Each structure stands twice: as structure tokens, then as C-alpha cells.
Amino acid sequence: MNGQTEVSLHNQLLRADAKARQY
């Protein structure tokens, strides 16, 4: 797997987690 893709995926998860915490 591409390292950059992995980082992008991780950032996506962090963003989703941050959104979930806002509620």
C-alpha cells in the first residue's frame, strides 16, 4: 500500500472522529 494513501486514510478517520465528537 502507498504510504501517502495510508496517511490520507488516517486523516480521513481523524476528521470523521472529530465530527462525531462535535455532537
PDB file of C-alpha atoms in Angstrom:
ATOM      1  CA  MET A   1       0.000   0.000   0.000  1.00  0.00           C
ATOM      2  CA  ASN A   2       1.164   3.510  -0.750  1.00  0.00           C
ATOM      3  CA  GLY A   3       2.359   5.392   2.340  1.00  0.00           C
ATOM      4  CA  GLN A   4       0.687   8.586   1.196  1.00  0.00           C
ATOM      5  CA  THR A   5      -2.612   6.751   0.756  1.00  0.00           C
ATOM      6  CA  GLU A   6      -2.289   5.399   4.275  1.00  0.00           C
ATOM      7  CA  VAL A   7      -1.766   8.888   5.685  1.00  0.00           C
ATOM      8  CA  SER A   8      -4.738  10.203   3.713  1.00  0.00           C
ATOM      9  CA  LEU A   9      -6.898   7.405   5.074  1.00  0.00           C
ATOM     10  CA  HIS A  10      -5.730   8.131   8.605  1.00  0.00           C
ATOM     11  CA  ASN A  11      -6.525  11.838   8.252  1.00  0.00           C
ATOM     12  CA  GLN A  12      -9.976  10.933   6.963  1.00  0.00           C
ATOM     13  CA  LEU A  13     -10.584   8.843  10.082  1.00  0.00           C
ATOM     14  CA  LEU A  14      -9.379  11.661  12.327  1.00  0.00           C
ATOM     15  CA  ARG A  15     -11.737  14.094  10.611  1.00  0.00           C
ATOM     16  CA  ALA A  16     -14.674  11.699  10.980  1.00  0.00           C
ATOM     17  CA  ASP A  17     -13.810  11.221  14.653  1.00  0.00           C
ATOM     18  CA  ALA A  18     -13.632  14.979  15.229  1.00  0.00           C
ATOM     19  CA  LYS A  19     -17.024  15.413  13.559  1.00  0.00           C
ATOM     20  CA  ALA A  20     -18.538  12.694  15.730  1.00  0.00           C
ATOM     21  CA  ARG A  21     -17.217  14.377  18.882  1.00  0.00           C
ATOM     22  CA  GLN A  22     -18.938  17.639  17.981  1.00  0.00           C
ATOM     23  CA  TYR A  23     -22.390  16.163  18.553  1.00  0.00           C
TER      24      TYR A  23
END
